[in-house]
Amino acid sequence: MSLLRHVRRCNDYRPERFLPLFLGGARIGLVRRDHAEALRRFPQVFAVADDAVRLMKIGDFAALSAAVDRVVEQLVADGLVPKWRNEFFAVSTRWGAAPLFKLDRGAIAFFGVRAYGVHLNGYVRDRSGLRLWIGRRAPDKKVAPDRLDNLVAGGIGYGHSLFETLAKEAREEADMPADLIVRAVPVGAVSYRMETREGARDDVLFVYDIEVPSDFVPRNTDGEIAAFHLMAAGDVIDRVRASEDIKFNVNLVLIDFALRHGLVTPDEPDYLDLIAGLHRPLD
Amino acid sequence: MSLLRHVRRCNDYRPERFLPLFLGGARIGLVRRDHAEALRRFPQVFAVADDAVRLMKIGDFAALSAAVDRVVEQLVADGLVPKWRNEFFAVSTRWGAAPLFKLDRGAIAFFGVRAYGVHLNGYVRDRSGLRLWIGRRAPDKKVAPDRLDNLVAGGIGYGHSLFETLAKEAREEADMPADLIVRAVPVGAVSYRMETREGARDDVLFVYDIEVPSDFVPRNTDGEIAAFHLMAAGDVIDRVRASEDIKFNVNLVLIDFALRHGLVTPDEPDYLDLIAGLHRPLD
């Protein structure tokens, strides 16, 4: 099967089904047209027009966050936002810009707000060649239970920096000590936009690689990963190619790894489409 | 200065100034509107309409190549195609597809045909850290004389494979033996589309990295490179940032190298724009 199918699935998005969500002149999200209807009930917070939804300029960070939060509470009660995670993501116009307000993680897809995550490829290079540490997600995870995952991955919550998130997740998910995670190297990012049942995921995943010592064995401490396996990198990519065993967006991170390490080569018919497809423009 | 300026310069392209060039249902090039007028003189080869230029289905590969070549000869005589390189590039609908015809390299920009090249980052990693072999282009090069360049770079000519081109250029430009160049690792590609005096460059550069032994010293044998220097990778990126010393598109290859090796990090304000900007969608 084609590696490109994973890129296509993560970019399965029909613009005509969505309205841009604006705050002032800046687009900050994407609201499905039927969801926009549900926002008409909150005219003091959202102005719903035929071509856009506008978040009213209610006030500062705290005022905006509180106003949107009250709407989210109602959407949760209505069953339009699936759960109340009590974990917040920052909403801003672009990476690095000051946050405009914070939004419950459970409502990110409803509002189609861009979310940022960090994924860590942990590898060993020795006489056995290049091998990757791959986790199997716990069977009780809400998203992608039992699927294979990177060594470490997590969303970047409001108030946390990228590296702080990486170090925290590395400690909790893989028991990586602080003096090891500092060796992780930022190697780029993967971006995609996909429709989901809840709305749209407009995701950027920052990617790090780390070469871990051969005696390092990851050990999960937060119950999110059931087991870790050290697999030949070529076998991992075969698995990406031939199966649906891997969490949907982790396939993209692994294809990016394969492209950067020469495991997928220009002989691949879709080589250039893969490279372009992993880096959706951030419009 | 911003690294992003190099990406912007290589993507300085105004679509409204160009017409698509079609062969059958497939777009194979981009012709500037004023150049399209010049093609009206060849109605047996090109049909020029308000919204497109169409190459007539004259016959097979040889017939098409010969017909276009006769037009190119006239364009050279008119001064619209700058020179007659007697080196051919393949024209096809996409990378890996069968060539439809071959086109003189000198006419590639006039017809805005996608061209493919290969660039090699040669590096040494030792106690001095990460260092890059950088070439200084000969003062008599027509494109970018005296500018800094990758260790090896070249266009992929008709009838030559990607790796064959890399190996040939590595031998001629840097005196790299065959048993060394096989260690080069394909690590992705950079794409851009820019207007030039001659028309448009719609380029894809396949990128390879090679870690060379510390006793390897490149030596140019074809007169294209005046000298090679082993420079600290950080200094090279500083040079990309602060100067115009480097050949325009080599800046992009070096930024890609810096992103993949953690020399440019997510702290860079334009980090995500750089990543997206290096990988123009191949529409």
Coordinates of C-alpha atoms in Angstrom, one line a residue:
Chain A
M1 CA 0.0 0.0 0.0
S2 CA 1.0 3.6 -0.5
L3 CA 2.6 5.7 2.2
L4 CA 0.8 8.6 0.7
R5 CA -2.6 7.3 1.9
H6 CA -1.7 8.4 5.4
V7 CA -0.9 11.9 4.3
R8 CA -4.2 12.0 2.4
R9 CA -6.1 10.8 5.3
C10 CA -4.6 13.4 7.6
N11 CA -5.5 16.1 5.0
D12 CA -9.0 14.9 4.3
Y13 CA -10.6 18.3 4.6
R14 CA -13.3 20.0 2.5
P15 CA -13.0 23.8 2.9
E16 CA -16.6 24.3 1.6
R17 CA -18.0 22.6 4.7
F18 CA -16.3 25.2 7.1
L19 CA -16.4 28.9 7.9
P20 CA -13.4 30.8 9.0
L21 CA -13.4 31.9 12.6
F22 CA -12.1 35.4 13.0
L23 CA -11.0 37.6 15.9
G24 CA -10.6 41.1 14.5
G25 CA -8.8 40.7 11.2
A26 CA -7.1 37.4 12.1
R27 CA -8.4 33.9 11.3
I28 CA -8.0 31.8 14.4
G29 CA -10.1 28.8 13.6
L30 CA -12.5 26.9 11.3
V31 CA -16.1 26.1 12.3
R32 CA -18.2 23.6 10.5
R33 CA -21.3 25.2 9.0
D34 CA -23.7 23.1 11.0
H35 CA -21.7 23.9 14.2
A36 CA -21.8 27.6 13.3
E37 CA -25.6 27.4 13.6
A38 CA -25.3 26.2 17.1
L39 CA -23.2 29.3 17.9
R40 CA -26.1 31.7 17.0
R41 CA -27.5 31.1 20.5
F42 CA -24.5 33.1 21.9
P43 CA -24.8 36.5 20.0
Q44 CA -22.8 38.2 22.8
V45 CA -19.8 36.0 22.1
F46 CA -20.1 34.9 18.4
A47 CA -21.4 36.7 15.3
V48 CA -22.4 34.1 12.7
A49 CA -22.6 35.3 9.2
D50 CA -22.9 33.5 5.9
D51 CA -19.2 33.6 5.2
A52 CA -17.6 33.7 8.6
V53 CA -18.0 33.4 12.3
R54 CA -16.6 36.3 14.3
L55 CA -15.6 36.1 18.0
M56 CA -16.6 39.4 19.5
K57 CA -13.9 41.6 21.0
I58 CA -15.1 41.1 24.5
G59 CA -12.0 42.1 26.4
D60 CA -8.6 41.0 27.4
F61 CA -7.3 37.4 27.6
A62 CA -9.1 36.6 30.8
A63 CA -12.5 38.0 29.7
L64 CA -12.3 36.3 26.3
S65 CA -11.2 33.0 27.8
A66 CA -14.1 33.2 30.4
A67 CA -16.7 34.1 27.7
V68 CA -15.7 31.3 25.4
D69 CA -15.5 28.9 28.3
R70 CA -19.1 29.5 29.2
V71 CA -20.1 28.7 25.6
V72 CA -18.0 25.5 25.7
E73 CA -19.8 24.5 28.9
Q74 CA -23.1 24.7 27.1
L75 CA -21.7 22.9 24.0
V76 CA -20.6 20.1 26.3
A77 CA -24.0 19.9 27.8
D78 CA -25.5 19.7 24.3
G79 CA -23.2 16.9 23.3
L80 CA -21.5 19.0 20.6
V81 CA -18.2 19.1 22.4
P82 CA -17.4 15.5 23.4
K83 CA -15.7 16.0 26.7
W84 CA -14.4 18.5 29.2
R85 CA -10.7 17.9 29.5
N86 CA -9.9 20.7 31.9
E87 CA -6.6 21.1 30.0
F88 CA -6.2 24.3 28.0
F89 CA -4.5 25.2 24.7
A90 CA -3.5 28.7 23.8
V91 CA -5.2 30.3 20.8
S92 CA -3.1 32.8 18.8
T93 CA -2.7 34.1 15.3
R94 CA 0.6 32.2 14.8
W95 CA 3.2 30.1 16.5
G96 CA 5.1 32.3 18.9
A97 CA 2.5 35.1 19.0
A98 CA 1.0 36.2 22.3
P99 CA -2.1 34.0 23.2
L100 CA -5.4 35.7 22.6
F101 CA -7.3 33.4 24.9
K102 CA -7.1 29.9 26.2
L103 CA -9.5 27.1 25.1
D104 CA -10.4 23.8 26.7
R105 CA -8.6 21.0 24.7
G106 CA -11.9 19.2 24.3
A107 CA -13.2 22.2 22.2
I108 CA -10.2 22.6 20.0
A109 CA -11.6 20.6 17.1
F110 CA -15.1 22.2 17.4
F111 CA -13.5 25.6 16.8
G112 CA -10.9 24.3 14.4
V113 CA -8.1 26.1 16.3
R114 CA -4.6 25.2 15.4
A115 CA -3.0 22.9 17.9
Y116 CA 0.6 22.3 18.5
G117 CA 2.2 19.0 19.6
V118 CA 5.6 17.5 20.0
H119 CA 6.7 14.0 18.9
L120 CA 10.0 12.4 19.7
N121 CA 11.6 9.7 17.5
G122 CA 13.9 7.7 19.8
Y123 CA 16.5 5.6 17.9
V124 CA 19.5 3.4 18.4
R125 CA 22.2 3.1 15.8
D126 CA 24.6 0.2 16.2
R127 CA 25.7 -3.0 14.5
S128 CA 22.1 -4.0 14.2
G129 CA 21.5 -0.9 12.1
L130 CA 19.0 1.8 12.8
R131 CA 16.2 0.9 15.3
L132 CA 13.3 2.9 16.7
W133 CA 11.7 2.8 20.1
I134 CA 8.0 2.4 19.4
G135 CA 5.3 2.5 22.1
R136 CA 2.0 0.7 22.1
R137 CA -0.8 3.0 23.4
A138 CA -2.8 1.8 26.4
P139 CA -6.1 0.0 25.5
D140 CA -8.1 2.6 27.5
K141 CA -6.8 5.6 25.6
K142 CA -9.7 7.6 24.1
V143 CA -7.8 8.4 20.9
A144 CA -6.3 5.4 19.0
P145 CA -6.2 2.8 21.8
D146 CA -3.7 -0.1 21.2
R147 CA -2.1 1.7 18.3
L148 CA 1.6 2.2 17.9
D149 CA 3.1 5.5 18.8
N150 CA 6.4 7.4 18.9
L151 CA 8.6 7.1 22.0
V152 CA 7.2 10.3 23.4
A153 CA 4.4 12.6 22.2
G154 CA 2.1 15.2 23.6
G155 CA 0.1 18.4 23.0
I156 CA 1.6 21.7 24.0
G157 CA -0.7 23.1 26.7
Y158 CA -1.4 26.7 27.5
G159 CA 1.5 28.1 29.6
H160 CA 4.0 25.4 28.7
S161 CA 6.9 25.8 26.4
L162 CA 7.7 23.4 23.6
F163 CA 10.8 22.0 25.3
E164 CA 9.1 21.9 28.7
T165 CA 6.3 19.8 27.2
L166 CA 8.8 17.5 25.6
A167 CA 10.8 17.0 28.8
K168 CA 7.6 16.5 30.9
E169 CA 6.2 13.9 28.5
A170 CA 9.5 12.2 28.2
R171 CA 9.7 11.8 31.9
E172 CA 6.1 10.6 32.3
E173 CA 5.7 8.5 29.2
A174 CA 9.1 7.0 28.9
D175 CA 10.9 7.7 32.2
M176 CA 13.6 9.6 30.4
P177 CA 15.9 11.5 32.7
A178 CA 16.4 15.3 32.2
D179 CA 20.1 14.8 31.3
L180 CA 19.1 12.5 28.4
I181 CA 16.2 14.5 26.9
V182 CA 18.4 17.6 26.5
R183 CA 20.1 15.6 23.7
A184 CA 17.0 15.6 21.6
V185 CA 17.4 17.5 18.4
P186 CA 14.6 19.6 16.8
V187 CA 14.4 18.4 13.2
G188 CA 11.4 20.1 11.7
A189 CA 7.6 19.9 11.9
V190 CA 4.7 18.1 10.2
S191 CA 1.4 19.9 9.5
Y192 CA -2.0 18.6 8.4
R193 CA -5.7 19.6 8.5
M194 CA -8.4 17.0 8.7
E195 CA -12.1 16.8 9.4
T196 CA -13.1 14.8 12.4
R197 CA -16.4 14.0 14.0
E198 CA -16.0 17.0 16.3
G199 CA -14.9 19.5 13.7
A200 CA -11.4 20.0 12.3
R201 CA -7.9 19.2 13.4
D202 CA -5.5 21.8 12.2
D203 CA -2.3 20.4 13.7
V204 CA 1.4 21.2 13.8
L205 CA 3.6 18.6 15.2
F206 CA 7.1 19.7 16.1
V207 CA 9.5 16.7 15.5
Y208 CA 12.5 15.8 17.6
D209 CA 15.0 13.0 17.1
I210 CA 17.1 11.5 19.9
E211 CA 19.8 8.9 19.6
V212 CA 19.5 7.0 22.9
P213 CA 22.2 4.9 24.5
S214 CA 21.9 1.2 23.8
D215 CA 21.3 0.5 27.5
F216 CA 18.4 2.9 27.8
V217 CA 15.0 1.2 28.1
P218 CA 11.9 3.3 28.2
R219 CA 9.4 2.7 31.0
N220 CA 6.0 4.2 31.0
T221 CA 5.0 5.9 34.3
D222 CA 1.6 7.5 33.4
G223 CA -0.3 4.5 32.1
E224 CA -0.6 6.0 28.6
I225 CA 1.7 3.4 27.0
A226 CA 1.2 -0.3 27.5
A227 CA 4.6 -1.4 26.2
F228 CA 7.7 -0.3 24.3
H229 CA 9.5 -2.2 21.6
L230 CA 12.8 -1.6 19.9
M231 CA 12.1 -2.3 16.2
A232 CA 14.3 -2.2 13.1
A233 CA 13.5 1.2 11.4
G234 CA 12.9 -0.5 8.1
D235 CA 10.3 -2.8 9.7
V236 CA 8.6 0.2 11.3
I237 CA 8.3 1.8 7.8
D238 CA 7.0 -1.5 6.4
R239 CA 4.4 -1.4 9.1
V240 CA 3.4 2.1 8.1
R241 CA 3.2 1.0 4.5
A242 CA 1.2 -2.2 5.0
S243 CA -0.9 -1.7 8.1
E244 CA -3.2 0.5 10.1
D245 CA -1.5 -0.4 13.3
I246 CA 0.0 3.0 13.9
K247 CA -1.8 6.0 15.3
F248 CA -3.0 8.1 12.3
N249 CA -0.7 11.1 12.7
V250 CA 2.3 9.1 14.0
N251 CA 2.4 7.6 10.5
L252 CA 3.3 11.1 9.2
V253 CA 6.0 11.6 11.8
L254 CA 7.5 8.2 10.9
I255 CA 7.4 8.9 7.2
D256 CA 9.2 12.2 7.9
F257 CA 11.8 10.3 9.8
A258 CA 12.2 7.8 7.0
L259 CA 12.6 10.6 4.5
R260 CA 15.2 12.4 6.5
H261 CA 17.2 9.2 7.2
G262 CA 17.1 7.8 3.7
L263 CA 14.8 4.9 4.5
V264 CA 12.4 6.2 1.8
T265 CA 14.3 7.3 -1.2
P266 CA 13.6 9.2 -4.5
D267 CA 12.9 5.8 -6.0
E268 CA 9.6 5.9 -4.2
P269 CA 7.0 7.0 -6.8
D270 CA 5.3 9.4 -4.4
Y271 CA 8.6 10.8 -2.9
L272 CA 7.9 14.5 -3.8
D273 CA 4.2 14.3 -2.9
L274 CA 5.1 12.8 0.5
I275 CA 7.6 15.7 1.2
A276 CA 5.1 18.4 0.1
G277 CA 2.2 16.6 1.8
L278 CA 3.8 16.4 5.2
H279 CA 4.2 20.2 5.2
R280 CA 0.7 21.7 4.7
P281 CA 1.1 25.5 4.2
L282 CA -0.1 27.3 7.4
D283 CA -2.8 29.4 5.9
Chain B
M1 CA 18.4 39.5 8.7
S2 CA 15.7 36.9 8.3
L3 CA 16.4 33.5 6.9
L4 CA 12.9 33.7 5.4
R5 CA 13.9 36.4 2.9
H6 CA 15.7 33.7 0.9
V7 CA 12.6 31.5 0.8
R8 CA 10.6 34.5 -0.3
R9 CA 13.0 35.5 -3.0
C10 CA 13.0 32.0 -4.5
N11 CA 9.2 32.0 -4.4
D12 CA 8.8 35.5 -5.9
Y13 CA 6.2 34.5 -8.5
R14 CA 3.1 36.3 -9.7
P15 CA 0.7 33.7 -11.2
E16 CA -1.3 36.4 -13.0
R17 CA 1.7 37.1 -15.3
F18 CA 1.8 33.6 -16.6
L19 CA -0.3 31.2 -18.7
P20 CA -0.3 27.4 -18.1
L21 CA 1.4 25.4 -20.8
F22 CA -0.6 22.2 -21.5
L23 CA 0.0 19.1 -23.5
G24 CA -3.3 17.3 -23.7
G25 CA -4.8 17.5 -20.2
A26 CA -1.6 17.9 -18.3
R27 CA 0.1 21.2 -17.4
I28 CA 3.7 20.9 -18.2
G29 CA 4.9 24.5 -18.0
L30 CA 4.3 28.2 -17.3
V31 CA 4.7 30.8 -20.1
R32 CA 4.9 34.5 -19.4
R33 CA 2.0 36.3 -21.2
D34 CA 4.4 38.4 -23.3
H35 CA 6.3 35.3 -24.3
A36 CA 3.1 33.6 -25.2
E37 CA 2.6 36.3 -27.9
A38 CA 5.9 35.3 -29.3
L39 CA 4.7 31.8 -29.7
R40 CA 1.8 32.8 -32.0
R41 CA 4.2 32.6 -34.9
F42 CA 4.4 28.9 -34.5
P43 CA 0.7 27.8 -34.9
Q44 CA 1.7 24.3 -36.0
V45 CA 3.4 23.8 -32.6
F46 CA 1.7 26.0 -30.1
A47 CA -1.9 27.2 -29.8
V48 CA -2.0 30.4 -27.8
A49 CA -5.3 31.3 -26.2
D50 CA -6.3 33.9 -23.6
D51 CA -6.1 31.4 -20.7
A52 CA -3.5 28.9 -21.8
V53 CA -0.8 27.9 -24.2
R54 CA -1.2 24.4 -25.7
L55 CA 1.5 22.4 -27.2
M56 CA 0.0 20.5 -30.2
K57 CA 0.0 16.7 -30.1
I58 CA 2.5 16.5 -32.9
G59 CA 3.6 13.0 -32.5
D60 CA 5.9 10.8 -30.4
F61 CA 8.8 11.8 -28.2
A62 CA 11.1 12.4 -31.1
A63 CA 8.6 14.4 -33.2
L64 CA 7.6 16.6 -30.3
S65 CA 11.3 17.2 -29.3
A66 CA 12.2 18.1 -32.8
A67 CA 9.3 20.5 -33.3
V68 CA 9.9 22.3 -30.0
D69 CA 13.6 22.4 -30.8
R70 CA 12.9 24.2 -34.1
V71 CA 10.9 26.8 -32.2
V72 CA 13.7 27.2 -29.6
E73 CA 16.2 27.8 -32.3
Q74 CA 14.1 30.7 -33.6
L75 CA 13.7 32.0 -30.0
V76 CA 17.4 31.9 -29.5
A77 CA 17.8 33.8 -32.8
D78 CA 15.3 36.4 -31.5
G79 CA 17.1 36.8 -28.2
L80 CA 14.2 35.5 -26.2
V81 CA 16.0 32.4 -25.1
P82 CA 19.4 33.5 -23.8
K83 CA 21.7 30.7 -25.0
W84 CA 21.8 27.4 -26.6
R85 CA 23.2 25.0 -24.0
N86 CA 23.0 21.8 -26.1
E87 CA 22.1 20.0 -22.9
F88 CA 18.6 18.6 -22.6
F89 CA 16.1 18.2 -19.7
A90 CA 13.2 15.8 -19.8
V91 CA 9.7 17.3 -19.8
S92 CA 7.1 15.1 -18.1
T93 CA 3.9 15.5 -16.1
R94 CA 5.5 14.5 -12.8
W95 CA 8.8 13.1 -11.3
G96 CA 9.2 9.5 -12.4
A97 CA 6.7 9.7 -15.3
A98 CA 7.8 8.9 -18.8
P99 CA 9.3 11.9 -20.6
L100 CA 7.0 13.5 -23.1
F101 CA 9.8 15.3 -25.0
K102 CA 13.3 16.7 -24.3
L103 CA 14.0 20.4 -24.1
D104 CA 17.2 22.4 -24.3
R105 CA 18.2 23.5 -20.9
G106 CA 18.5 27.1 -22.1
A107 CA 14.8 27.1 -22.8
I108 CA 13.6 25.6 -19.6
A109 CA 12.8 29.0 -18.0
F110 CA 11.1 30.3 -21.1
F111 CA 8.6 27.5 -21.0
G112 CA 8.5 27.3 -17.2
V113 CA 9.1 23.6 -17.3
R114 CA 9.8 21.9 -13.9
A115 CA 13.5 21.2 -13.6
Y116 CA 15.1 18.8 -11.2
G117 CA 18.5 19.1 -9.6
V118 CA 20.5 17.4 -6.9
H119 CA 22.5 19.1 -4.1
L120 CA 24.9 17.4 -1.7
N121 CA 25.7 18.7 1.8
G122 CA 29.1 17.3 2.7
Y123 CA 29.8 17.5 6.4
V124 CA 32.4 16.4 9.0
R125 CA 31.4 15.8 12.6
D126 CA 34.3 15.6 15.1
R127 CA 35.6 17.3 18.2
S128 CA 35.4 20.7 16.3
G129 CA 31.6 20.1 16.0
L130 CA 29.6 20.0 12.8
R131 CA 31.4 21.5 9.8
L132 CA 30.3 21.8 6.1
W133 CA 32.3 21.7 3.0
I134 CA 31.4 24.8 1.0
G135 CA 32.5 25.6 -2.5
R136 CA 33.2 29.0 -4.1
R137 CA 31.8 29.1 -7.6
A138 CA 34.2 30.0 -10.4
P139 CA 34.3 33.7 -11.4
D140 CA 33.4 32.8 -14.9
K141 CA 30.2 30.9 -14.1
K142 CA 27.2 32.4 -15.9
V143 CA 24.8 31.9 -12.9
A144 CA 26.0 33.3 -9.6
P145 CA 29.8 33.7 -10.2
D146 CA 31.9 33.8 -7.0
R147 CA 29.0 32.8 -4.8
L148 CA 29.2 30.0 -2.2
D149 CA 27.7 26.7 -3.1
N150 CA 27.1 23.2 -1.8
L151 CA 29.9 20.6 -2.0
V152 CA 28.3 19.2 -5.1
A153 CA 25.2 20.3 -7.2
G154 CA 23.9 19.8 -10.7
G155 CA 20.8 19.6 -12.9
I156 CA 19.4 16.2 -13.8
G157 CA 19.7 16.0 -17.6
Y158 CA 17.6 14.0 -20.0
G159 CA 18.6 10.3 -19.9
H160 CA 20.4 10.5 -16.6
S161 CA 19.2 9.2 -13.3
L162 CA 19.3 11.1 -10.1
F163 CA 22.0 9.1 -8.5
E164 CA 24.0 8.9 -11.7
T165 CA 23.9 12.7 -11.9
L166 CA 25.0 13.0 -8.2
A167 CA 27.9 10.6 -8.7
K168 CA 29.0 12.3 -12.0
E169 CA 28.9 15.8 -10.4
A170 CA 30.6 14.5 -7.3
R171 CA 33.5 13.2 -9.4
E172 CA 33.8 16.3 -11.6
E173 CA 33.1 19.0 -9.0
A174 CA 34.8 17.5 -5.9
D175 CA 36.9 14.5 -7.1
M176 CA 34.8 12.2 -4.9
P177 CA 35.5 8.6 -5.6
A178 CA 32.6 6.2 -6.4
D179 CA 33.1 4.3 -3.1
L180 CA 32.6 7.5 -1.1
I181 CA 29.6 8.9 -2.9
V182 CA 27.6 5.7 -2.4
R183 CA 27.5 6.8 1.3
A184 CA 25.4 9.8 0.5
V185 CA 21.9 9.7 2.0
P186 CA 18.8 11.1 0.4
V187 CA 17.2 13.4 3.0
G188 CA 14.4 15.1 1.1
A189 CA 13.8 17.8 -1.4
V190 CA 13.4 21.6 -1.6
S191 CA 11.0 23.2 -4.1
Y192 CA 10.3 26.7 -5.3
R193 CA 8.9 28.7 -8.1
M194 CA 10.4 32.1 -9.1
E195 CA 10.2 34.6 -11.9
T196 CA 13.5 35.2 -13.7
R197 CA 14.4 37.4 -16.7
E198 CA 13.9 34.4 -19.0
G199 CA 10.6 33.3 -17.6
A200 CA 10.1 31.1 -14.5
R201 CA 12.1 28.6 -12.6
D202 CA 9.9 25.8 -11.2
D203 CA 12.6 23.8 -9.5
V204 CA 12.8 20.7 -7.3
L205 CA 16.2 20.1 -5.7
F206 CA 16.8 16.6 -4.3
V207 CA 18.9 16.9 -1.2
Y208 CA 21.6 14.4 -0.1
D209 CA 23.7 14.6 3.0
I210 CA 27.1 12.8 3.2
E211 CA 29.4 12.6 6.2
V212 CA 32.9 12.6 4.7
P213 CA 36.0 11.2 6.4
S214 CA 38.1 13.9 8.1
D215 CA 41.0 13.2 5.6
F216 CA 38.8 13.8 2.6
V217 CA 39.6 17.1 0.8
P218 CA 37.5 18.0 -2.2
R219 CA 39.3 19.0 -5.4
N220 CA 37.5 20.5 -8.3
T221 CA 38.3 19.0 -11.7
D222 CA 35.9 20.7 -14.1
G223 CA 36.7 24.4 -13.4
E224 CA 33.2 25.2 -11.9
I225 CA 34.4 25.6 -8.4
A226 CA 37.4 27.9 -7.6
A227 CA 38.0 26.7 -4.0
F228 CA 36.5 24.6 -1.2
H229 CA 36.5 25.5 2.5
L230 CA 35.5 23.5 5.5
M231 CA 33.4 25.9 7.6
A232 CA 31.7 25.5 11.0
A233 CA 28.0 24.7 10.2
G234 CA 26.9 27.5 12.5
D235 CA 29.1 30.0 10.7
V236 CA 27.6 28.9 7.4
I237 CA 24.1 29.5 8.7
D238 CA 25.2 32.9 10.1
R239 CA 26.4 33.7 6.6
V240 CA 23.0 32.6 5.1
R241 CA 21.3 34.9 7.6
A242 CA 23.5 38.0 7.3
S243 CA 24.8 38.0 3.7
E244 CA 24.1 37.5 0.0
D245 CA 27.3 35.6 -0.4
I246 CA 25.6 32.3 -1.2
K247 CA 23.9 31.2 -4.4
F248 CA 20.2 32.1 -4.2
N249 CA 18.9 28.5 -4.1
V250 CA 21.7 27.1 -2.1
N251 CA 20.5 29.2 0.8
L252 CA 17.4 27.0 0.8
V253 CA 19.3 23.8 0.8
L254 CA 21.4 25.1 3.7
I255 CA 18.4 26.3 5.7
D256 CA 16.9 22.8 5.1
F257 CA 20.1 21.3 6.4
A258 CA 20.0 23.6 9.5
L259 CA 16.4 22.6 10.2
R260 CA 17.1 18.9 10.0
H261 CA 20.2 19.1 12.1
G262 CA 18.8 21.4 14.9
L263 CA 21.0 24.4 14.0
V264 CA 17.8 26.4 13.5
T265 CA 15.3 25.6 16.3
P266 CA 11.7 26.3 17.0
D267 CA 12.8 29.4 18.9
E268 CA 13.3 31.0 15.4
P269 CA 10.2 33.2 14.9
D270 CA 9.8 32.0 11.3
Y271 CA 10.5 28.3 12.1
L272 CA 7.2 27.0 10.7
D273 CA 7.1 29.4 7.8
L274 CA 10.6 28.2 6.8
I275 CA 9.6 24.6 6.9
A276 CA 6.4 25.1 4.8
G277 CA 8.2 27.6 2.5
L278 CA 11.0 25.1 1.6
H279 CA 8.4 22.7 0.3
R280 CA 6.2 24.5 -2.3
P281 CA 3.3 22.2 -3.3
L282 CA 4.0 20.7 -6.7
D283 CA 0.8 22.0 -8.4

